Coordinates of C-alpha atoms in Angstrom, one line a residue:
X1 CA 16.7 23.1 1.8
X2 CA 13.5 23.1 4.1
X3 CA 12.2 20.2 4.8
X4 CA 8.4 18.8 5.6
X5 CA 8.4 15.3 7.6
X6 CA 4.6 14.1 7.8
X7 CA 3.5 11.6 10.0
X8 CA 0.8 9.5 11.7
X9 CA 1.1 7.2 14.4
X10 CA 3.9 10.0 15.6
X11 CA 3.5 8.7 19.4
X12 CA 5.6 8.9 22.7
X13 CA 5.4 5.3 22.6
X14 CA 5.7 4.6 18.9
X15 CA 9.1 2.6 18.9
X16 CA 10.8 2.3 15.8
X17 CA 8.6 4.9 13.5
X18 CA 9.8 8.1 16.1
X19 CA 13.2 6.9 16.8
X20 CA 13.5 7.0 12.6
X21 CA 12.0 10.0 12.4
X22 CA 13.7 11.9 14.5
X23 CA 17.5 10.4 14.1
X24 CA 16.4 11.5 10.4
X25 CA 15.4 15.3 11.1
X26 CA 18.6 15.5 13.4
X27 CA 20.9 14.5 10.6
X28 CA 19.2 17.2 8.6
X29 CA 19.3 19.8 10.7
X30 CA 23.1 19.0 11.6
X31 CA 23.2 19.2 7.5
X32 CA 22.6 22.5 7.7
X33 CA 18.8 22.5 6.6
X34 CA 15.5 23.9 7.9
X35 CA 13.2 21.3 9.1
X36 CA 9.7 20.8 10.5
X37 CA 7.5 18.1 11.1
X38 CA 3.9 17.5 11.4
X39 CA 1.9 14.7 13.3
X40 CA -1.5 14.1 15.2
X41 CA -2.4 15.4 18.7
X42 CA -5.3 16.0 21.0
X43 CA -5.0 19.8 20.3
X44 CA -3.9 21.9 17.4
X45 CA -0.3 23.5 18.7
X46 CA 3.1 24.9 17.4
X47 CA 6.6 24.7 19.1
X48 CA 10.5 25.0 18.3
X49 CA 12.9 21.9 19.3
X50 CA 16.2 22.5 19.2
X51 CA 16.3 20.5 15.7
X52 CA 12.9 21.4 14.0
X53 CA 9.8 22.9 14.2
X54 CA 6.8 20.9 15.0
X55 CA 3.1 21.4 14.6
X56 CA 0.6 19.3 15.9
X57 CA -2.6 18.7 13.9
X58 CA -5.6 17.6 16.2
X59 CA -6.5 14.2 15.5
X60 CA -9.2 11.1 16.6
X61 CA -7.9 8.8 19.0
X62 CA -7.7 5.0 17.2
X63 CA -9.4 2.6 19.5
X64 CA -7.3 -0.2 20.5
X65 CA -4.2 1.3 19.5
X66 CA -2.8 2.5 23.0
X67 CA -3.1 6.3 22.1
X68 CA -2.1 6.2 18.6
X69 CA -4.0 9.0 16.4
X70 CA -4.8 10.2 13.0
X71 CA -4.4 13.3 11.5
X72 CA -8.2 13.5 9.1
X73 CA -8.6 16.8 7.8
X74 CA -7.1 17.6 4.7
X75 CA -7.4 21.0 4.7
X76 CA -5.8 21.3 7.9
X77 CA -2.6 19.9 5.7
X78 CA -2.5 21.8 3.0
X79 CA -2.6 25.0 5.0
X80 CA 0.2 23.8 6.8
X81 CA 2.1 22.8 3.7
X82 CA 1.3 26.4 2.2
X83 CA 2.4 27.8 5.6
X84 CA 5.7 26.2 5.8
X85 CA 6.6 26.0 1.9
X86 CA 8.6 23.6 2.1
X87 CA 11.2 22.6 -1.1
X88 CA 10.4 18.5 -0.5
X89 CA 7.8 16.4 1.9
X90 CA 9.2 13.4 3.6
X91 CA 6.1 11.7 4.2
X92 CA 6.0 8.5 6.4
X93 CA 2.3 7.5 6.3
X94 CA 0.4 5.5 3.5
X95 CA -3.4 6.1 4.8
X96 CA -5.4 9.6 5.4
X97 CA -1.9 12.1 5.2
X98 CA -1.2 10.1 1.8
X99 CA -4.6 10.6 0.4
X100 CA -4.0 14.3 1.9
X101 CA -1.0 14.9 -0.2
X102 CA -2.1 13.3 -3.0
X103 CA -5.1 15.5 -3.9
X104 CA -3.3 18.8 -2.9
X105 CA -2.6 21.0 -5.9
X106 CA 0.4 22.7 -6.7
X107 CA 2.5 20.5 -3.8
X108 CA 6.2 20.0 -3.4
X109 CA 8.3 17.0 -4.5
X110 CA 7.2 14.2 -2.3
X111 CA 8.9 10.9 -0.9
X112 CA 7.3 8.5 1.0
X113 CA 8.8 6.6 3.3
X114 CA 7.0 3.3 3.9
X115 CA 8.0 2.1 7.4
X116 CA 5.0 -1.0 7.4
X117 CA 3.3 -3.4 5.6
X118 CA -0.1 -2.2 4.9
X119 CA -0.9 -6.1 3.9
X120 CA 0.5 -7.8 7.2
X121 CA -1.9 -4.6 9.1
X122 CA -4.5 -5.2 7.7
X123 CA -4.9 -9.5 7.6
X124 CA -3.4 -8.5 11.3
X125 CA -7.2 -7.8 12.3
X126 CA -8.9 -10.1 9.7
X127 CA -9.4 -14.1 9.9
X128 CA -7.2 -16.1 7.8
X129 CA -8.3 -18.2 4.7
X130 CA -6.4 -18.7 1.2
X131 CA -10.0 -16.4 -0.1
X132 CA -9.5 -13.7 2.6
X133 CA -6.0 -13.2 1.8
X134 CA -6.4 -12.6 -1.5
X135 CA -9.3 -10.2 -0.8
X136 CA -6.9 -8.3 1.5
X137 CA -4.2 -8.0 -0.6
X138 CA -6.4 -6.7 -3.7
X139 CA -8.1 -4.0 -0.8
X140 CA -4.3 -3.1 0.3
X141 CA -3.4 -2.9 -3.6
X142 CA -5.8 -0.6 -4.2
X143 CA -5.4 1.4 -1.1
X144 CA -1.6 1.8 -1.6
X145 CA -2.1 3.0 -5.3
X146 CA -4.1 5.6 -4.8
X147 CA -2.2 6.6 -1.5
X148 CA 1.2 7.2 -3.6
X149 CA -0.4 8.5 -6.6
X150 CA 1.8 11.2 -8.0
X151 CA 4.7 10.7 -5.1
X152 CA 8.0 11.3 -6.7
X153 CA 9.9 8.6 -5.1
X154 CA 9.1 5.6 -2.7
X155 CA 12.0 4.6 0.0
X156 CA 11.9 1.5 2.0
X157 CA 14.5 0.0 4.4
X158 CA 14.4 -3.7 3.4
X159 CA 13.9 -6.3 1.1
X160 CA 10.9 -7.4 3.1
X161 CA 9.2 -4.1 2.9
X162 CA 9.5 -3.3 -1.0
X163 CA 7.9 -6.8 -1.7
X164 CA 4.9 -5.6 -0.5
X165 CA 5.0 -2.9 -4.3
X166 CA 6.4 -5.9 -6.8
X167 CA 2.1 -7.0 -7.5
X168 CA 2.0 -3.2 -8.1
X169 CA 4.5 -3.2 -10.4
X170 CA 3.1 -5.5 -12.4
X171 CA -0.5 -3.9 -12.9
X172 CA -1.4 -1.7 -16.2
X173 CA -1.5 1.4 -13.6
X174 CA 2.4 0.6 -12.2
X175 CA 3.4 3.8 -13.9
X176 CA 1.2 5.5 -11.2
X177 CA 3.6 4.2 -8.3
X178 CA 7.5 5.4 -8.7
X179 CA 9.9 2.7 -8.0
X180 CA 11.6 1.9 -4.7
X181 CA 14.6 2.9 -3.5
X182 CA 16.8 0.7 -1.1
X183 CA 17.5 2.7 1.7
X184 CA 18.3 1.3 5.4
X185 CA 17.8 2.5 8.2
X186 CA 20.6 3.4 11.1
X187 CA 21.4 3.2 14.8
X188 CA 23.0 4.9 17.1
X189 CA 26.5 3.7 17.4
X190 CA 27.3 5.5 20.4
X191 CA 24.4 4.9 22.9
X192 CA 24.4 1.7 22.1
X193 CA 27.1 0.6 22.8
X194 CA 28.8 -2.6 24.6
X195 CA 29.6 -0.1 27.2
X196 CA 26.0 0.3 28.0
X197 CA 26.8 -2.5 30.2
X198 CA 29.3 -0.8 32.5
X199 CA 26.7 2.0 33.1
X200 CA 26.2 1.2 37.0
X201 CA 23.2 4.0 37.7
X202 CA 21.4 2.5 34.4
X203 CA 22.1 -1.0 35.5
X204 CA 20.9 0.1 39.3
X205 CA 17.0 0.8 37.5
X206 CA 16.7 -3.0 36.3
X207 CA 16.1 -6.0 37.9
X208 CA 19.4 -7.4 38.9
X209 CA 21.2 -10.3 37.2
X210 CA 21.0 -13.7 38.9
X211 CA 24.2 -15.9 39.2
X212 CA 24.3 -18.4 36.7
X213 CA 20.9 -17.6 34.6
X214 CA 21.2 -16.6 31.5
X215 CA 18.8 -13.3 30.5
X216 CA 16.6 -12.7 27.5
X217 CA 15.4 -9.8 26.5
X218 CA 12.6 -8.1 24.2
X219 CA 12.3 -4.7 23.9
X220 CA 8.8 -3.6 22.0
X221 CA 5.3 -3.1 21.7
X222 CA 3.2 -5.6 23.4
X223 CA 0.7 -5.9 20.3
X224 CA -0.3 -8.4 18.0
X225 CA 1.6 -7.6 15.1
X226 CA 5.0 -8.3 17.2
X227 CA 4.1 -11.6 18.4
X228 CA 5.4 -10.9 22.1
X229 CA 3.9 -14.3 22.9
X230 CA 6.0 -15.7 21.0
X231 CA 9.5 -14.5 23.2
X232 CA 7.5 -15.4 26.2
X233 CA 6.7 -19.2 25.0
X234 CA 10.1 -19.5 23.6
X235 CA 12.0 -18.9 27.0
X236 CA 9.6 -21.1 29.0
X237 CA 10.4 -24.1 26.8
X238 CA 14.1 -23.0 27.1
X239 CA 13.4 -22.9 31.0
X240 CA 11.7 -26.5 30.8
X241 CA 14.6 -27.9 29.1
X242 CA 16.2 -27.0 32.8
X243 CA 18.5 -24.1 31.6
X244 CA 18.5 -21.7 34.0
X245 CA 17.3 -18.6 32.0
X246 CA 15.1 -15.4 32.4
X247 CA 13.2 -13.2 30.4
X248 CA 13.1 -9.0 30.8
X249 CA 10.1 -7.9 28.5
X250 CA 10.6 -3.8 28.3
X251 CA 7.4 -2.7 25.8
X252 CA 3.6 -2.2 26.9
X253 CA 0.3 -2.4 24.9
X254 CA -2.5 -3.9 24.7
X255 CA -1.5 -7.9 25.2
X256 CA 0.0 -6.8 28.4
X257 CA -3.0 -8.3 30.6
X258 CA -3.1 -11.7 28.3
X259 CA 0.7 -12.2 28.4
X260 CA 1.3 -11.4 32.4
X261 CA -1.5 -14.3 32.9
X262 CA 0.7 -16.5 30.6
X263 CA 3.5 -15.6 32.4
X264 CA 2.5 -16.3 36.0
X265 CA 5.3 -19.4 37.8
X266 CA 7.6 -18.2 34.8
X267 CA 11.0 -16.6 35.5
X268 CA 9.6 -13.4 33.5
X269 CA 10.3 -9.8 35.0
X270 CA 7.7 -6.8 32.9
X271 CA 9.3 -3.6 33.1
X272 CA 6.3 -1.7 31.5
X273 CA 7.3 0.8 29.2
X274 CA 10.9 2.4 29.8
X275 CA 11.4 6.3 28.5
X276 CA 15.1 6.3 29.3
X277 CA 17.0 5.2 26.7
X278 CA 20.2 4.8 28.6
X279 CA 18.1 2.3 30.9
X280 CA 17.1 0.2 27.5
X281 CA 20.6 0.7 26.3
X282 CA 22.4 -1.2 29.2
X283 CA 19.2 -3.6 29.6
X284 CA 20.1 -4.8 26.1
X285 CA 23.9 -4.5 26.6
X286 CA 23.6 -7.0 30.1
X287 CA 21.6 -9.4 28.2
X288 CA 22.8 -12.3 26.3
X289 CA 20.1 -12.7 23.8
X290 CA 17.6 -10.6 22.4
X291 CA 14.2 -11.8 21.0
X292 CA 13.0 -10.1 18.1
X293 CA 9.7 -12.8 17.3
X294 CA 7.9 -10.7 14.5
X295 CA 7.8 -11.8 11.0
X296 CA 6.3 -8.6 10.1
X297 CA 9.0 -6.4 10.5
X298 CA 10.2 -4.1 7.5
X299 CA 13.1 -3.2 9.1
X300 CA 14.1 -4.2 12.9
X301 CA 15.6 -1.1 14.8
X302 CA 14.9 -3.1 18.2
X303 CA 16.9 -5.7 16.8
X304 CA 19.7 -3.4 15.3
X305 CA 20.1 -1.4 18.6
X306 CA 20.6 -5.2 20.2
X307 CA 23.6 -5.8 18.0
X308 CA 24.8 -2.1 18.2
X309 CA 24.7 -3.2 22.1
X310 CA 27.0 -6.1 21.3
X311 CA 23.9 -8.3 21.9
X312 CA 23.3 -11.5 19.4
X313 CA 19.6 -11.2 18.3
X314 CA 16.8 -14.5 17.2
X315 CA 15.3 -13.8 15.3
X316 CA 12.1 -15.2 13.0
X317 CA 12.7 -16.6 9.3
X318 CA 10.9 -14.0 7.2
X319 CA 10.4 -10.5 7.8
X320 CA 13.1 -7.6 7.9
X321 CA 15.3 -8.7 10.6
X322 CA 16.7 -11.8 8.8
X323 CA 17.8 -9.6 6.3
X324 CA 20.0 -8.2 9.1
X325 CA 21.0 -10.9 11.4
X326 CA 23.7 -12.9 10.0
X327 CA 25.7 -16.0 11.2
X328 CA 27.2 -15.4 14.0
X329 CA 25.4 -11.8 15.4
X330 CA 22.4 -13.7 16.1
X331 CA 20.1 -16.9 14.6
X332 CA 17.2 -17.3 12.9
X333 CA 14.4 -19.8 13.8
X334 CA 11.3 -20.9 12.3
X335 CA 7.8 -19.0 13.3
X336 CA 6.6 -19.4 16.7
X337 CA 7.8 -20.1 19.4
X338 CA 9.9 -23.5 19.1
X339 CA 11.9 -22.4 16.1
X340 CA 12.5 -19.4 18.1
X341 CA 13.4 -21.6 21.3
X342 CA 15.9 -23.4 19.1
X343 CA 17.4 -20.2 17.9
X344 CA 18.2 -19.5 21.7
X345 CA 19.2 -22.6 22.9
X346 CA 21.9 -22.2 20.0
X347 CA 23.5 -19.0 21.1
X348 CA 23.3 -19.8 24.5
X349 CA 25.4 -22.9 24.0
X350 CA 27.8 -21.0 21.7
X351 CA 31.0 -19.2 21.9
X352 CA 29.0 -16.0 23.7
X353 CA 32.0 -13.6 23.6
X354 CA 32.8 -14.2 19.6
X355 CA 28.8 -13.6 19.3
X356 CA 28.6 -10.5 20.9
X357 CA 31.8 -9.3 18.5
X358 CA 29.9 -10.2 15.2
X359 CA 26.9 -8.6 16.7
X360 CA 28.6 -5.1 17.1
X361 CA 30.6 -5.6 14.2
X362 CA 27.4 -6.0 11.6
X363 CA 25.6 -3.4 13.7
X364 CA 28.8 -0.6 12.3
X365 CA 27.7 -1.3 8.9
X366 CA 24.5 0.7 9.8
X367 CA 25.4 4.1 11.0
X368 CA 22.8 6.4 10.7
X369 CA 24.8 8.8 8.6
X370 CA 24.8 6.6 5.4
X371 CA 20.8 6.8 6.1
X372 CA 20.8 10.4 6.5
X373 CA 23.4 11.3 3.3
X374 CA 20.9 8.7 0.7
X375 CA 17.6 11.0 1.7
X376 CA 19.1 14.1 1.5
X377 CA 20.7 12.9 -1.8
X378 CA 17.5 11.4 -2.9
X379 CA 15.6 14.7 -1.8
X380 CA 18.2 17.0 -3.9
X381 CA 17.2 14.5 -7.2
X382 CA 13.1 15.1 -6.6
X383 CA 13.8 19.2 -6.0
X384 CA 15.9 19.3 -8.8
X385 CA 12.7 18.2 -10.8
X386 CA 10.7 21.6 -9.9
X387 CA 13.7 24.2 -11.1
X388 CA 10.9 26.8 -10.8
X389 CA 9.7 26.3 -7.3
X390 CA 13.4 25.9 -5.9
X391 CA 13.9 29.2 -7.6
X392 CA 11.0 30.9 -6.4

C-alpha cells in the first residue's frame, strides 16, 4: 500500500506531533509499505530517508510560533498527491492542508488524524467570557466541518480529543463529519526505559543530582497552551514547604524569557531544548516525578515516555493525560499550580519504588505496535472502499 502522511506544524522542534508521525511511518514501512510524507519548509525540496520519502512544500513562517509553518497553496498539494498516487492520505492537520484535501477532485481515501483541539487553540489567543466562548466554539464548529468534509474516517488518541466532534455530531450536517475512531497512541518501550538511568555518558550531559533533593522534571514546549508556569509554581511551593526538591525544565519557546525571570532564587536548572533523545531518556528515567501541567492535552506522549521511563507523572484533572495516569503511576491534581503541588507532594511522600513499577507497567499497555496494526487496519477498510482505484 503507498501511503501519503500530510502535515503542518511538521517541525524539528514540534514534540509530540513528529515523534507520532514518524514512529507511525516507521511501523509502516517495517510493514512492508511505501510511504511518503509531506510538510512545510522555507524551500520547496525532495529527499529519501531510510523509511519514506519526504517533500517539502514551501511555506509562511507563523509569527509567534517559534518557526512553526504552513503549507498555503493548494495546488502545490494536489500535484503532489497526483505525483505520488498514493492508495490512502494520512492527514494530520485540520486547517489550510484540510481545506486542501477537501476540495481536490478525484482524491484517495482520506483519514485525519486530529492530534489537537482546535477549540482549546483558538480560546488559547482569545480573552475569556461565558459570550466569547461560545463564539469560539461555534467559529471552531464551523471551521472543523468544513475542514473534514468528505474525510473517510476521523482517528483520535483520547477521550479528551473526540469530545471536541460530539456538538458536531449533533448538528443537521453531522452526516458530513465520519465518526471517530479510538485509536492511542504508543511509545517507545525500549528507549525508554528504567535503564535510561544507568546510561552514564547520557547522565554526564545533565546537571548532576544533588544528595538528598528530590528532582522534577518537565519535558515540552515552553508555550501557553502547556502551562509551563504551572510546573515551575508548583515546585516552588513544594520548595517552600522546606522539601528539598529541584526542577529540570527540558523544552524552549516563546515563555522562556517570562519563566526564567519567575524562576530567578529558585532551585530551577533550564536545559533549553535537548535533540538527543537518549539525553531526555535518562533525564526522565533519573527523575522522580514528572510534571505534565496542561489540561489541553489530547494525548500526553511527554507523559507516556515518563512512565515508559519508570517515572510517576502529575498530572492536571482534565485533558488527555488523566485518561492515562492511573493510581499509582502518577497523580492527578486540580488546575494550576497548587493542585499540581499536591499531586507532588503525594508521590514524593509515597512508596517511590512501587511507583515507578506501576508507572512502567501501565506505560506496556501502549506499545506502538497496537497503534501502528489499528491504522493500517483502518487504512485497508477506507481503500477497500475505492475497488477501482486500488485496482488501477
Amino acid at each position: 500500500m503507498k501511503i501519503l502522511q500530510l502535515a503542518n506544524f511538521y517541525h524539528p522542534r514540534s514534540g509530540g506531533l513528529r515523534t507520532a508521525i514518524d514512529a507511525l511511518a516507521q511501523g509502516y514501512t517495517a510493514a512492508g509499505h511505501d510511504v511518503s510524507l509531506v510538510v512545510p519548509g522555507a524551500a520547496r525540496d525532495l529527499r529519501r530517508t531510510d523509511d519514506r520519502t519526504v517533500v517539502t512544500l514551501r511555506g509562511p513562517r507563523l509569527p509567534r510560533s517559534g518557526g512553526y509553518r504552513t503549507i498555503l497553496g493548494q495546488r502545490a498539494v494536489h500535484e503532489v498527491v497526483r505525483r505520488l498516487d498514493p492508495d490512502v492520505i494520512e492527514l494530520s492537520d485540520k486547517t489550510t492542508l484540510a481545506r486542501a484535501v477537501a476540495v481536490m477532485p478525484d482524491r484517495p481515501p482520506v483519514v485525519v488524524f486530529s492530534h489537537e483541539r482546535l477549540d482549546r487553540v483558538v480560546a488559547q489567543h482569545v480573552p475569556g467570557s461565558s459570550s466569547t466562548a461560545g463564539r469560539v466554539a461555534s467559529l471552531t464548529d464551523r471551521w472543523t466541518r468544513r475542514a473534514l468534509h468528505g474525510a473517510d474516517a476521523l482517528v483520535c488518541a483520547s477521550q479528551f480529543a473526540s469530545s471536541e466532534f460530539d456538538r458536531l455530531a449533533a448538528t443537521p450536517s453531522a452526516r458530513r463529519v465520519p465518526a471517530v475512531r479510538l485509536i492511542p497512541l504508543g511509545v517507545d518501550l525500549e528507549r525508554f526505559t528504567p535503564a535510561a538511568r544507568s546510561d552514564t555518558a547520557a547522565l554526564a550531559q545533565l546537571p548532576p543530582r544533588r544528595p538528598g533533593v528530590a528532582r522534577c522534571v518537565y519535558v515540552g514546549r515552553l508555550s501557553p497552551e502547556k502551562h509551563p508556569g504551572d510546573a515551575l509554581d508548583a515546585v516552588q511551593r513544594v520548595h517552600e514547604t522546606r522539601r528539598h526538591v529541584e526542577l529540570v525544565i527540558a523544552g524552549d519557546g516563546p515563555l522562556r524569557p517570562e519563566l526564567e525571570r519567575a524562576a530567578a532564587g529558585s532551585p530551577v536548572t533550564f536545559l533549553g531544548h535537548v535533540v538527543d533523545r537518549r539525553v531526555i531518556a535518562s533525564l526522565i528515567a533519573d527523575a522522580d516525578v514528572a510534571i505534565a501541567p496542561s489540561p489541553n492535552e489530547t494525548f500526553g506522549l511527554a507523559a507516556l515516555e515518563a512512565m515508559a521511563a519508570g517515572t510517576p507523572v502529575v498530572a492536571v484533572a482534565g485533558g488527555a493525560v488523566a485518561e492515562i495516569v492511573v493510581p499509582g503511576a502518577g497523580a492527578i491534581g486540580h488546575s494550576g499550580a497548587n493542585g499540581l503541588a499536591a499531586a507532588c507532594v503525594q508521590l514524593l511522600d509515597g512508596d517511590r519504588a512501587r511507583h515507578r513499577a506501576a508507572a512502567r507497567a501501565r506505560a506496556e499497555e501502549f506499545p506502538w505496535t497496537r497503534t501502528i496494526d489499528s491504522m493500517l487496519a483502518l487504512f485497508r477498510e477506507v481503500a477497500a472502499a475505492r475497488p477501482a482505484r486500488l485496482a488501477s
